[in-house]
XYZ file of C-alpha atoms in Angstrom:
617
model
C 6.398 -7.830 -4.362
C 5.238 -4.494 -6.308
C 2.593 -4.180 -8.837
C 1.163 -1.659 -10.670
C -3.121 -0.500 -10.884
C -4.109 2.509 -12.461
C -7.338 4.096 -10.878
C -9.578 4.037 -14.134
C -13.346 4.495 -14.362
C -15.417 1.569 -14.200
C -17.271 0.643 -17.404
C -20.347 0.348 -15.186
C -19.765 3.570 -13.501
C -21.749 3.737 -9.587
C -22.694 7.188 -8.832
C -23.753 6.912 -4.848
C -24.582 10.797 -3.560
C -21.568 11.972 -3.123
C -19.623 9.318 -4.284
C -18.143 6.632 -6.827
C -17.110 3.381 -7.709
C -14.056 3.973 -9.856
C -12.168 0.525 -8.781
C -11.701 -2.891 -6.723
C -8.581 -4.112 -6.164
C -9.017 -8.032 -4.254
C -5.810 -8.443 -3.046
C -5.826 -5.018 -1.310
C -8.089 -6.932 1.454
C -7.289 -5.747 5.171
C -10.195 -7.410 6.885
C -9.398 -5.904 10.406
C -7.311 -3.378 8.601
C -5.723 -0.600 10.650
C -3.354 2.542 8.699
C -2.707 6.176 7.908
C -2.459 8.159 5.269
C 0.700 10.118 5.632
C 2.757 12.550 2.979
C 6.004 10.031 4.078
C 7.917 12.314 0.671
C 7.468 15.414 1.624
C 5.575 15.646 -1.956
C 2.479 17.278 -1.084
C 0.699 14.267 -1.429
C -1.415 11.238 0.994
C 0.410 8.251 0.769
C -1.180 5.342 2.844
C 0.246 2.774 4.681
C -2.615 -0.126 6.283
C -2.200 -4.087 6.889
C -4.288 -6.847 7.916
C -5.887 -9.721 6.622
C -5.246 -11.316 3.120
C -8.096 -12.581 0.766
C -9.025 -16.078 1.412
C -7.184 -18.711 0.024
C -6.076 -18.935 -3.872
C -6.357 -21.930 -5.805
C -6.064 -23.588 -1.759
C -3.169 -21.821 -1.596
C -3.530 -19.313 1.724
C -2.303 -15.434 0.804
C -0.187 -13.721 3.492
C 4.172 -13.094 4.669
C 6.543 -14.817 4.655
C 9.051 -14.531 7.079
C 12.601 -16.053 8.007
C 12.901 -17.008 11.662
C 16.010 -16.369 13.625
C 16.959 -19.682 12.739
C 16.323 -18.461 9.168
C 13.993 -21.192 8.514
C 10.628 -19.501 6.367
C 7.693 -18.822 8.463
C 4.308 -18.106 6.572
C 1.944 -15.451 8.687
C -1.410 -14.847 7.724
C -1.661 -10.851 7.434
C -0.359 -8.688 4.878
C 0.918 -4.852 4.780
C 0.716 -2.657 2.078
C 2.420 0.837 1.136
C 0.613 3.069 -1.535
C 2.186 5.580 -3.142
C 1.161 7.841 -6.162
C 3.508 8.350 -8.858
C 2.195 11.075 -10.764
C -0.601 9.267 -12.898
C -1.380 5.555 -10.792
C -0.784 4.526 -7.238
C 1.675 1.669 -6.592
C 1.254 -0.323 -3.895
C 4.096 -2.357 -2.697
C 3.894 -5.293 0.343
C 6.240 -4.545 2.939
C 7.277 -6.491 6.082
C 6.430 -4.066 9.027
C 3.441 -5.876 10.063
C 0.537 -4.571 11.968
C -1.643 -6.746 14.283
C -5.679 -8.320 13.835
C -7.276 -4.801 14.801
C -4.337 -2.887 16.104
C -3.376 0.934 16.063
C -1.302 3.013 13.361
C -0.561 6.831 14.771
C 1.522 9.308 12.445
C 3.654 11.696 14.417
C 7.165 13.330 14.153
C 8.908 11.768 17.300
C 11.922 12.616 16.307
C 11.386 16.278 15.737
C 13.302 16.256 12.436
C 9.888 17.145 10.306
C 9.433 14.071 8.727
C 6.064 11.860 9.887
C 6.933 8.828 11.734
C 4.831 6.014 12.233
C 3.923 4.151 15.579
C 2.370 0.407 15.584
C 0.152 -1.061 18.471
C -0.693 -4.539 17.750
C -0.646 -6.345 20.771
C 1.424 -9.157 22.232
C 1.489 -10.983 19.064
C 5.247 -12.049 18.232
C 4.794 -11.384 14.275
C 3.537 -7.516 15.263
C 5.952 -5.174 14.770
C 4.969 -3.022 17.743
C 6.942 0.605 18.507
C 8.036 3.697 16.285
C 8.461 3.302 13.117
C 11.462 6.642 12.098
C 10.614 8.077 8.265
C 13.663 8.871 6.710
C 11.860 11.611 4.775
C 11.584 9.217 1.363
C 8.527 6.793 2.650
C 11.822 4.129 4.772
C 10.512 3.206 7.602
C 12.963 2.191 10.084
C 12.458 0.317 13.610
C 13.479 3.433 16.399
C 15.666 1.360 18.130
C 16.330 3.996 20.782
C 12.218 4.259 22.068
C 12.566 2.174 25.355
C 9.754 2.106 27.472
C 10.517 2.486 31.554
C 8.219 1.554 34.954
C 8.790 4.628 37.719
C 11.759 2.494 39.058
C 13.643 2.742 35.913
C 13.265 -1.296 35.286
C 12.471 -1.726 31.301
C 9.322 -2.956 30.168
C 7.951 -4.872 27.770
C 5.709 -2.392 26.443
C 3.297 -4.413 23.906
C -0.789 -2.606 23.674
C -3.034 -3.608 21.255
C -4.554 -0.227 20.828
C -3.033 3.512 21.467
C -3.049 7.342 20.971
C -0.791 10.126 21.353
C -1.131 13.673 22.796
C 1.068 15.544 24.691
C -0.419 15.002 28.462
C 1.104 16.619 30.895
C 1.737 20.042 29.383
C 5.810 19.864 28.272
C 5.207 19.747 24.712
C 6.727 16.568 24.159
C 4.468 13.871 22.598
C 3.330 11.062 25.091
C 1.693 8.209 24.335
C -2.022 5.937 25.972
C -2.249 2.865 25.919
C -4.313 -0.103 26.709
C -4.155 -4.002 25.966
C -4.111 -7.443 27.507
C -1.040 -9.302 29.460
C 0.821 -11.969 27.775
C 0.479 -14.381 31.122
C -2.888 -14.146 32.841
C -0.730 -14.688 36.040
C 1.022 -10.754 36.431
C 3.345 -12.406 39.187
C 4.827 -14.812 36.768
C 5.704 -12.222 34.440
C 2.450 -11.108 32.746
C 2.921 -7.566 31.290
C 0.438 -4.731 31.505
C 0.032 -3.267 29.000
C -2.007 0.011 29.824
C -1.288 3.158 31.346
C 0.228 6.676 29.716
C 4.055 6.692 28.841
C 5.675 10.415 29.375
C 8.044 11.056 27.051
C 11.161 12.258 28.453
C 13.156 12.764 24.917
C 15.539 10.940 22.981
C 12.891 7.542 22.446
C 12.626 6.990 26.702
C 9.457 6.920 27.802
C 8.033 6.919 31.684
C 5.092 4.735 32.761
C 2.495 6.543 34.809
C -1.168 5.692 35.533
C -0.476 1.938 35.279
C -3.383 1.307 37.306
C -5.795 3.110 36.443
C -7.738 1.473 33.743
C -9.470 -0.983 36.618
C -11.408 -1.487 39.628
C -9.211 -1.144 42.118
C -7.263 -4.299 42.557
C -6.800 -5.017 38.805
C -6.119 -3.517 35.808
C -8.236 -4.428 33.030
C -6.224 -6.880 30.575
C -9.237 -5.324 27.049
C -9.160 -7.158 23.741
C -11.406 -5.767 21.320
C -10.717 -2.241 22.193
C -9.474 1.937 20.882
C -8.553 4.396 22.953
C -8.731 7.925 22.025
C -6.625 10.829 23.422
C -8.347 14.324 23.102
C -9.194 17.535 24.978
C -12.604 17.630 25.924
C -13.042 20.479 27.549
C -11.031 23.445 25.630
C -8.217 23.889 29.221
C -4.796 22.956 27.078
C -4.610 19.257 28.743
C -5.383 16.206 26.902
C -7.854 13.422 28.064
C -8.523 10.069 26.749
C -11.303 7.724 26.970
C -11.067 4.187 26.409
C -13.569 1.056 25.766
C -12.321 -2.533 25.126
C -13.935 -6.117 26.598
C -12.462 -7.161 29.134
C -10.679 -10.564 29.776
C -9.424 -10.584 33.183
C -8.664 -14.715 34.274
C -11.291 -15.958 36.539
C -10.004 -15.451 39.810
C -10.292 -11.604 39.418
C -13.912 -11.182 39.423
C -15.294 -8.267 37.703
C -18.935 -8.902 39.084
C -19.870 -10.119 35.477
C -17.849 -6.505 33.830
C -17.148 -8.337 30.385
C -17.293 -5.043 28.453
C -16.566 -1.530 29.947
C -15.901 1.949 28.366
C -14.334 4.956 30.629
C -13.921 8.614 30.055
C -11.222 10.125 31.649
C -10.249 13.800 31.924
C -6.812 15.087 33.054
C -6.201 16.989 36.500
C -3.434 19.453 34.369
C -2.645 22.197 36.981
C -4.229 20.096 39.949
C -1.736 16.995 39.053
C 1.144 16.497 42.490
C 4.410 16.868 41.156
C 5.159 13.405 42.162
C 2.768 12.107 39.743
C 3.423 14.169 37.130
C 0.269 13.369 35.264
C -3.262 11.928 36.788
C -6.102 11.891 35.730
C -9.873 11.417 36.959
C -12.826 9.112 35.882
C -16.225 11.202 34.601
C -18.396 8.368 35.067
C -20.313 7.862 31.581
C -19.607 4.591 32.080
C -22.409 4.602 34.457
C -26.736 6.047 34.247
C -29.094 5.165 31.191
C -27.579 4.117 28.994
C -24.465 2.386 30.707
C -21.995 2.914 28.048
C -20.031 -0.662 29.017
C -19.103 -1.017 25.626
C -16.175 -2.964 24.038
C -15.628 -4.431 20.264
C -16.799 -0.699 19.057
C -15.311 2.381 18.082
C -14.524 6.564 19.046
C -15.374 9.406 17.043
C -14.544 12.782 18.449
C -15.446 16.117 17.142
C -17.398 19.013 17.054
C -20.007 17.494 15.424
C -22.983 20.676 16.117
C -20.376 23.691 15.779
C -20.590 25.378 19.422
C -17.023 24.825 20.043
C -17.344 21.709 22.129
C -16.166 18.610 21.482
C -18.627 15.419 20.985
C -18.418 12.166 21.416
C -19.779 9.365 19.081
C -18.885 6.189 20.098
C -20.299 2.752 19.314
C -19.641 -0.842 20.256
C -20.847 -4.717 21.407
C -23.096 -3.708 24.952
C -25.228 -6.090 26.813
C -26.296 -3.678 29.489
C -27.928 -1.492 26.212
C -29.042 -4.009 23.581
C -31.897 -5.985 22.926
C -29.457 -8.901 23.114
C -26.252 -9.666 24.246
C -24.258 -9.184 20.719
C -26.069 -5.821 19.705
C -24.576 -2.267 18.898
C -25.676 0.983 20.204
C -24.404 3.915 18.473
C -24.970 7.085 20.271
C -23.990 11.048 19.775
C -22.870 12.416 23.475
C -23.556 16.420 22.918
C -20.817 18.343 25.155
C -21.125 21.644 27.141
C -17.922 23.200 28.843
C -19.798 24.898 31.982
C -17.866 28.062 33.513
C -15.999 26.505 35.666
C -14.036 23.997 33.141
C -16.218 21.700 34.105
C -17.833 18.726 30.935
C -20.811 17.445 30.735
C -22.957 15.105 28.537
C -26.272 14.997 27.079
C -27.329 11.742 24.824
C -28.941 13.200 21.811
C -31.984 11.424 21.276
C -32.153 13.038 16.756
C -28.761 11.444 15.920
C -30.190 9.583 12.683
C -28.113 5.930 14.004
C -29.141 6.469 17.924
C -29.599 2.670 19.217
C -28.985 1.269 15.661
C -27.143 -1.925 15.419
C -24.175 -1.523 13.332
C -21.602 -3.795 13.709
C -18.437 -1.948 12.590
C -16.625 -5.606 14.166
C -12.879 -3.435 14.101
C -11.992 -1.947 17.004
C -9.116 0.743 16.163
C -8.781 3.809 14.769
C -10.263 3.065 11.216
C -13.432 1.700 11.615
C -14.813 4.819 12.101
C -13.752 8.318 10.009
C -15.211 11.656 10.495
C -13.872 14.821 8.593
C -15.911 17.276 6.315
C -16.440 15.176 3.497
C -18.738 17.414 1.331
C -17.405 20.872 1.920
C -20.095 22.398 4.030
C -17.902 22.954 6.769
C -18.995 20.671 8.900
C -17.557 17.400 10.454
C -19.367 14.221 8.766
C -19.608 10.380 9.820
C -18.776 7.140 8.367
C -20.142 4.512 9.946
C -20.014 1.301 8.523
C -20.754 -2.304 9.667
C -22.922 -5.632 9.716
C -26.245 -4.478 9.820
C -28.875 -6.928 11.189
C -31.782 -4.623 9.907
C -30.769 -4.503 6.175
C -28.819 -8.261 6.331
C -26.142 -7.257 4.582
C -22.684 -4.669 5.088
C -24.036 -1.409 5.513
C -22.023 1.536 4.343
C -24.106 5.284 6.171
C -22.577 8.444 5.419
C -23.851 11.004 7.949
C -24.028 14.565 7.187
C -23.179 17.171 9.721
C -25.099 20.212 10.158
C -25.593 22.677 13.274
C -27.889 20.271 14.778
C -25.432 17.830 14.616
C -25.570 14.340 12.689
C -29.642 13.823 12.042
C -29.523 12.455 8.601
C -28.333 9.259 6.442
C -27.142 8.430 3.251
C -26.863 4.884 1.811
C -23.376 4.350 0.017
C -21.069 1.253 0.425
C -20.087 -0.723 2.740
C -17.919 -3.459 5.114
C -16.939 -4.932 7.961
C -13.888 -5.491 9.657
C -12.938 -2.618 7.571
C -10.618 -0.102 7.631
C -11.100 3.427 6.014
C -9.129 6.070 4.510
C -8.594 8.794 2.261
C -6.512 9.757 -0.541
C -5.590 12.402 -2.402
C -5.830 10.587 -6.476
C -2.577 13.342 -7.371
C -4.924 16.350 -6.303
C -3.354 18.230 -3.115
C -6.468 18.463 -0.258
C -8.983 16.531 -2.286
C -9.913 13.830 -0.043
C -11.065 10.106 -2.105
C -12.440 7.863 0.549
C -11.380 3.803 -0.191
C -11.626 0.969 2.245
C -11.367 -2.528 3.109
C -12.670 -5.545 4.475
C -15.282 -8.087 4.120
C -18.347 -6.304 1.403
C -21.664 -8.349 0.426
C -23.931 -5.549 -0.384
C -25.607 -6.800 -3.776
C -27.324 -2.908 -3.482
C -23.115 -2.315 -4.735
C -21.229 -4.918 -5.258
C -21.320 -8.147 -7.818
C -21.722 -10.847 -5.768
C -19.950 -12.966 -8.856
C -17.184 -11.119 -8.966
C -16.586 -8.832 -5.876
C -18.108 -10.062 -2.820
C -15.266 -10.986 -0.109
C -12.110 -9.476 1.417
C -11.158 -6.431 -1.158
C -10.412 -2.621 -1.202
C -12.722 0.054 -2.653
C -11.582 2.913 -3.931
C -14.638 5.366 -4.469
C -14.441 8.923 -5.765
C -15.532 11.969 -3.984
C -18.162 14.510 -6.266
C -18.537 17.014 -3.549
C -16.279 20.108 -4.484
C -12.931 20.739 -2.640
C -13.564 22.407 0.769
C -11.839 25.541 1.373
C -8.645 25.983 2.927
C -9.303 27.830 5.956
C -7.589 31.395 7.405
C -4.702 31.313 9.836
C -5.312 32.482 13.616
C -4.601 36.278 14.612
C -2.787 38.044 17.806
C -0.583 35.308 18.239
C 1.704 35.666 21.144
C 4.108 34.026 24.241
C 4.227 35.198 27.326
C 7.159 34.045 29.320
C 7.001 33.545 32.824
C 9.262 31.804 35.379
C 10.529 28.195 36.418
C 10.203 27.529 32.125
C 6.329 28.233 32.105
C 5.547 29.318 28.531
C 1.747 30.381 27.608
C 0.796 30.449 23.917
C -2.044 31.987 23.220
C -4.297 33.044 19.920
C -7.834 34.175 18.332
C -9.835 32.587 15.503
C -9.701 34.158 12.620
C -13.010 36.002 11.746
C -14.066 33.420 8.924
C -13.538 30.431 11.028
C -16.218 28.210 12.272
C -16.294 27.114 16.458
C -15.564 23.243 15.087
C -11.697 24.378 13.956
C -8.964 22.835 15.647
C -5.315 24.223 16.043
C -2.072 23.021 14.947
C 1.316 24.556 17.010
C 4.596 24.017 16.630
C 7.529 24.862 18.805
C 10.914 25.059 16.917
C 14.546 24.549 19.135
C 16.892 27.391 17.299
C 19.898 25.834 18.211
C 19.313 22.496 17.207
C 16.561 23.249 13.977
C 14.776 20.294 15.416
C 10.983 20.753 16.129
C 10.240 20.212 19.851
C 6.979 19.827 19.155
C 6.929 18.713 15.657
C 3.714 19.677 13.705
C 1.823 17.393 11.213
C 1.939 20.191 8.512
C 4.589 21.788 6.776
C 6.200 25.069 7.581
C 7.131 27.658 5.905
C 7.921 27.699 1.737
C 5.260 27.133 -1.089
C 3.778 24.460 0.909
C 3.155 26.349 4.158
C 0.471 24.887 6.283
C -0.247 22.580 4.391
C -0.880 18.761 6.164
C 0.926 15.887 5.988
C -1.788 13.938 7.755
C -5.642 13.423 8.210
C -5.779 14.726 12.055
C -6.631 17.379 14.028
C -4.513 19.431 15.037
C -2.623 19.005 18.264
C -3.761 21.910 20.269
C -7.559 20.738 19.651
C -9.608 23.005 19.940
C -8.313 25.078 22.686
C -6.519 28.703 21.877
C -4.676 29.286 24.694
C -1.674 26.666 25.902
C 0.662 27.031 29.500
C 3.817 24.682 28.962
C 6.611 24.177 30.615
C 9.681 24.022 28.719
C 13.572 24.040 29.709
C 15.995 26.782 29.174
C 15.874 27.744 25.617
C 15.797 29.427 21.967
C 12.573 28.544 19.973
C 10.160 29.192 17.435
C 6.331 29.229 17.609
C 4.084 29.215 14.708
C 0.249 28.508 15.094
C -1.842 27.475 12.418
C -5.693 26.840 11.574
C -6.801 23.243 10.919
C -10.920 23.161 9.450
C -13.307 20.148 9.629
C -11.942 18.615 6.091
C -8.270 18.591 7.531
C -6.940 21.466 5.399
C -4.709 24.036 7.396
C -4.338 27.758 7.083
C -0.747 29.525 6.397
C 1.509 29.275 9.662
C 0.812 32.603 11.966
C 4.668 34.604 11.428
C 7.187 33.055 13.334
C 7.876 34.554 16.804
C 11.042 33.762 18.707
C 11.624 33.641 22.459
C 13.685 32.410 24.691
C 13.306 30.107 28.433
C 15.573 30.819 31.104
C 18.997 32.334 29.945
C 19.802 30.120 26.552
C 20.401 31.897 23.520
C 21.730 35.599 24.947
C 24.715 36.125 23.191
C 25.238 40.448 24.364
C 22.967 42.651 26.769
C 22.795 46.190 25.731
C 22.572 49.448 28.156
C 19.390 51.705 27.296
C 18.122 54.531 29.034
C 15.056 52.820 29.742
C 15.486 49.539 28.723
C 17.700 46.539 28.670
C 17.770 44.869 25.221
C 18.533 40.923 24.594
C 19.829 39.895 21.448
C 19.385 36.368 20.899
C 21.882 34.233 19.017
C 20.250 35.213 15.384
C 21.244 38.504 16.235
C 17.416 39.369 16.447
C 16.299 42.467 19.209
C 13.526 42.845 21.473
C 12.234 45.193 19.336
C 11.602 42.823 16.692
C 10.911 39.750 18.836
C 12.949 39.063 21.319
C 12.863 39.553 25.293
C 13.390 43.060 26.489
C 13.920 43.930 30.882
C 11.425 46.713 32.232
C 11.455 47.402 35.198
C 13.365 43.758 36.228
C 10.746 42.344 35.021
C 11.157 40.395 31.915
C 8.679 40.863 29.107
C 8.289 39.970 25.468
C 7.851 42.004 22.671
C 7.311 41.665 18.807
């Protein structure tokens, strides 16, 4: 199915601060939507893949997607998925049969290192939800990766079907890992129920192994999460990815959790303290304790340095009977992070947060439900917070502008509940224009006679396009023993403290990325982002990785709060082990090493000085 629509200024233009509504498409509904903006065909412009529930029945006919089962029977599924592609003057919308579930996760990443952005779909144990990794051929055609397999520690293959997921490098080996949470397909784990919580460590070539499978629980039983969200990040700038999870706990009655119906956990990575046989390990920071208790479910996280002090902060909201007046209210908080000299991290409940304790109900527990980025081009992270608002009696949209003081001001804008929030180029590189899906019914912005209900709303950003950041400086590589490699750099003098960093490692022998970036590398588009994500090193400026023997290329870029990337630093080539060494040339005081590219240590390579291996550029 293919339809066209043109983003034209409506006859009655509605200007809302930094936004103007320019189109409402009721076919592109996407209730409880999930999706991702990516440049899937490498043309420099963002496209959009998303899915969810369609518009309600029209003339008595339900909308959705028709499938054929294994026996050739037609099966109707009440969900749709769409791809939006800019053709030079307008977006072309195409319905696709790559369905997400309700409140699912759609994660962009280059999983096979070919330079094209792929997708990971996490949708729970729904027979018509296409969980797994989908590889991109470079033209936006996605094919499920058959090589993607998940095993437990004993080598048994797992039917891995998390409800929510996030990606990061948890064991500092340069490969992208996955963390997930969800429910069991059976309430009795001994009768074949599937545990969908844990960290999947990437062993290469599509093979992942499950660790920390009992971490998200009470010691006796693992939580069976519904209405959940999980987010990976580096909270204390130590170079090891951490993660946080919240959700409604739906374990069976015989697994008594003392009335716990919702929970939130923040797990810090033990990093260098991890025992080798564990591969990766975490400890609970304990943010679910105290007042408020942070036992949230069916909510959202956004992690960013909102007050520009160089440490990540946590916005969290969700259902929480422990914190709210009644058992179904939402409770919004901004937790300001602080890192002590010993590397420990602590949080302060920001009393000046403009949406603190406000009952705003997004009702869509996934990474598309709230969004944080610099939308008004002032360098600070802003927050888009939408949902049903009992105080206002309607679906509300709030734009919370960032500042050095945090999120202290808000502006009403069009919004929705059960929503997904996305940003498109509209044919202009790096210009971010917000659009959203979901249920909207706010008479301040929408005509009750024609545009209430499920639809996609396109808006135009009236703010100036934010500046592109400058590249980091002093990027260096130090090669130690046993494959240990330290990458380090310094912030550009023009950079704000809230910038993140994206690095890449390329295998020079294969030409594939070992650590793949979400940006173009080299050429006219060098550093331009292919996805709206923070950098894979987060706020960290020093990483120590353990890499296999090989010849590598390294570069790093700055990612500003508006999600624009700088150019990459000049590529540096380095060798781990003896891979790539072709000639050893004797020198009066040093032994120069030539790699297979014919580069000597005088330019960039290894030099043996007094029996010690050093890297020289």
